[in-house]
Tab-separated table of C-alpha atoms in Angstrom:
chain	number	residue	atom	x	y	z
A	545	MET	CA	43.733	12.806	2.548
A	546	ASN	CA	42.964	9.166	1.843
A	547	LEU	CA	40.905	8.932	5.029
A	548	MET	CA	38.905	12.021	4.012
A	549	LEU	CA	38.145	10.487	0.591
A	550	MET	CA	36.989	7.238	2.211
A	551	LYS	CA	34.741	9.202	4.564
A	552	LYS	CA	33.156	11.077	1.637
A	553	LYS	CA	32.564	7.817	-0.222
A	554	LEU	CA	31.054	6.239	2.874
A	555	ASP	CA	28.797	9.273	3.394
A	556	ALA	CA	27.697	9.100	-0.248
A	557	PHE	CA	26.930	5.402	0.120
A	558	ARG	CA	24.911	6.062	3.276
A	559	GLN	CA	22.966	8.791	1.506
A	560	ILE	CA	22.185	6.434	-1.387
A	561	LYS	CA	21.083	3.741	1.075
A	562	LEU	CA	18.837	6.207	2.913
A	563	MET	CA	17.238	7.335	-0.349
A	564	PHE	CA	16.727	3.711	-1.374
A	565	ASP	CA	15.077	2.855	1.945
A	566	TYR	CA	12.917	5.984	1.825
A	567	ASN	CA	11.713	5.293	-1.713
A	568	ARG	CA	11.080	1.637	-0.918
A	569	PHE	CA	8.975	2.742	2.068
A	570	ARG	CA	7.019	5.146	-0.155
A	571	LEU	CA	6.419	2.376	-2.703
A	572	TYR	CA	5.074	-0.042	-0.109
A	573	ASN	CA	3.036	2.719	1.497
A	574	LEU	CA	1.357	3.362	-1.871
A	575	LYS	CA	0.774	-0.349	-2.366
A	576	VAL	CA	-0.878	-0.655	1.050
A	577	GLU	CA	-3.036	2.416	0.409
A	578	ASN	CA	-4.086	0.923	-2.929
A	579	LEU	CA	-4.906	-2.388	-1.276
A	580	ILE	CA	-7.006	-0.645	1.379
A	581	ALA	CA	-8.896	1.279	-1.302
A	582	LYS	CA	-9.623	-1.932	-3.201
A	583	TYR	CA	-10.791	-3.585	0.001
A	584	GLU	CA	-13.171	-0.694	0.681
A	585	GLN	CA	-14.554	-1.053	-2.859
A	586	LEU	CA	-14.988	-4.770	-2.285
A	587	LYS	CA	-16.877	-4.148	0.966
A	588	GLN	CA	-19.162	-1.685	-0.807
A	589	LEU	CA	-19.823	-4.136	-3.637
A	590	ARG	CA	-20.561	-6.895	-1.123
A	591	GLU	CA	-23.113	-4.684	0.622
A	592	GLU	CA	-24.786	-3.882	-2.698
A	593	ILE	CA	-24.927	-7.554	-3.671
A	594	GLN	CA	-26.360	-8.529	-0.295
A	595	GLY	CA	-28.976	-5.793	-0.581
A	596	ASP	CA	-29.985	-6.979	-4.035
A	597	TYR	CA	-30.035	-10.589	-2.883
A	598	PHE	CA	-32.305	-9.948	0.086
A	599	LEU	CA	-34.567	-7.718	-2.006
A	600	ILE	CA	-35.040	-10.520	-4.544
A	601	TYR	CA	-35.404	-13.072	-1.762
A	602	ASP	CA	-38.150	-11.016	-0.100
A	603	GLU	CA	-39.916	-10.613	-3.445
A	604	LEU	CA	-39.826	-14.363	-4.001
A	605	LEU	CA	-41.276	-15.060	-0.573
A	606	SER	CA	-44.191	-12.664	-1.025
């Protein structure tokens, strides 16, 4: 009986640990996705700034 109770407690602890690890993975996955999205926005902004810069530069040269 005591052994069965210990096994149930150990199984419950393992389940909690698995849920914790799963949710931590989901959190970091969302953080990485967010970081990638911000990086893509930054790349787009950089392209726009470069385009504007070279347009102004060409206008100044002509």
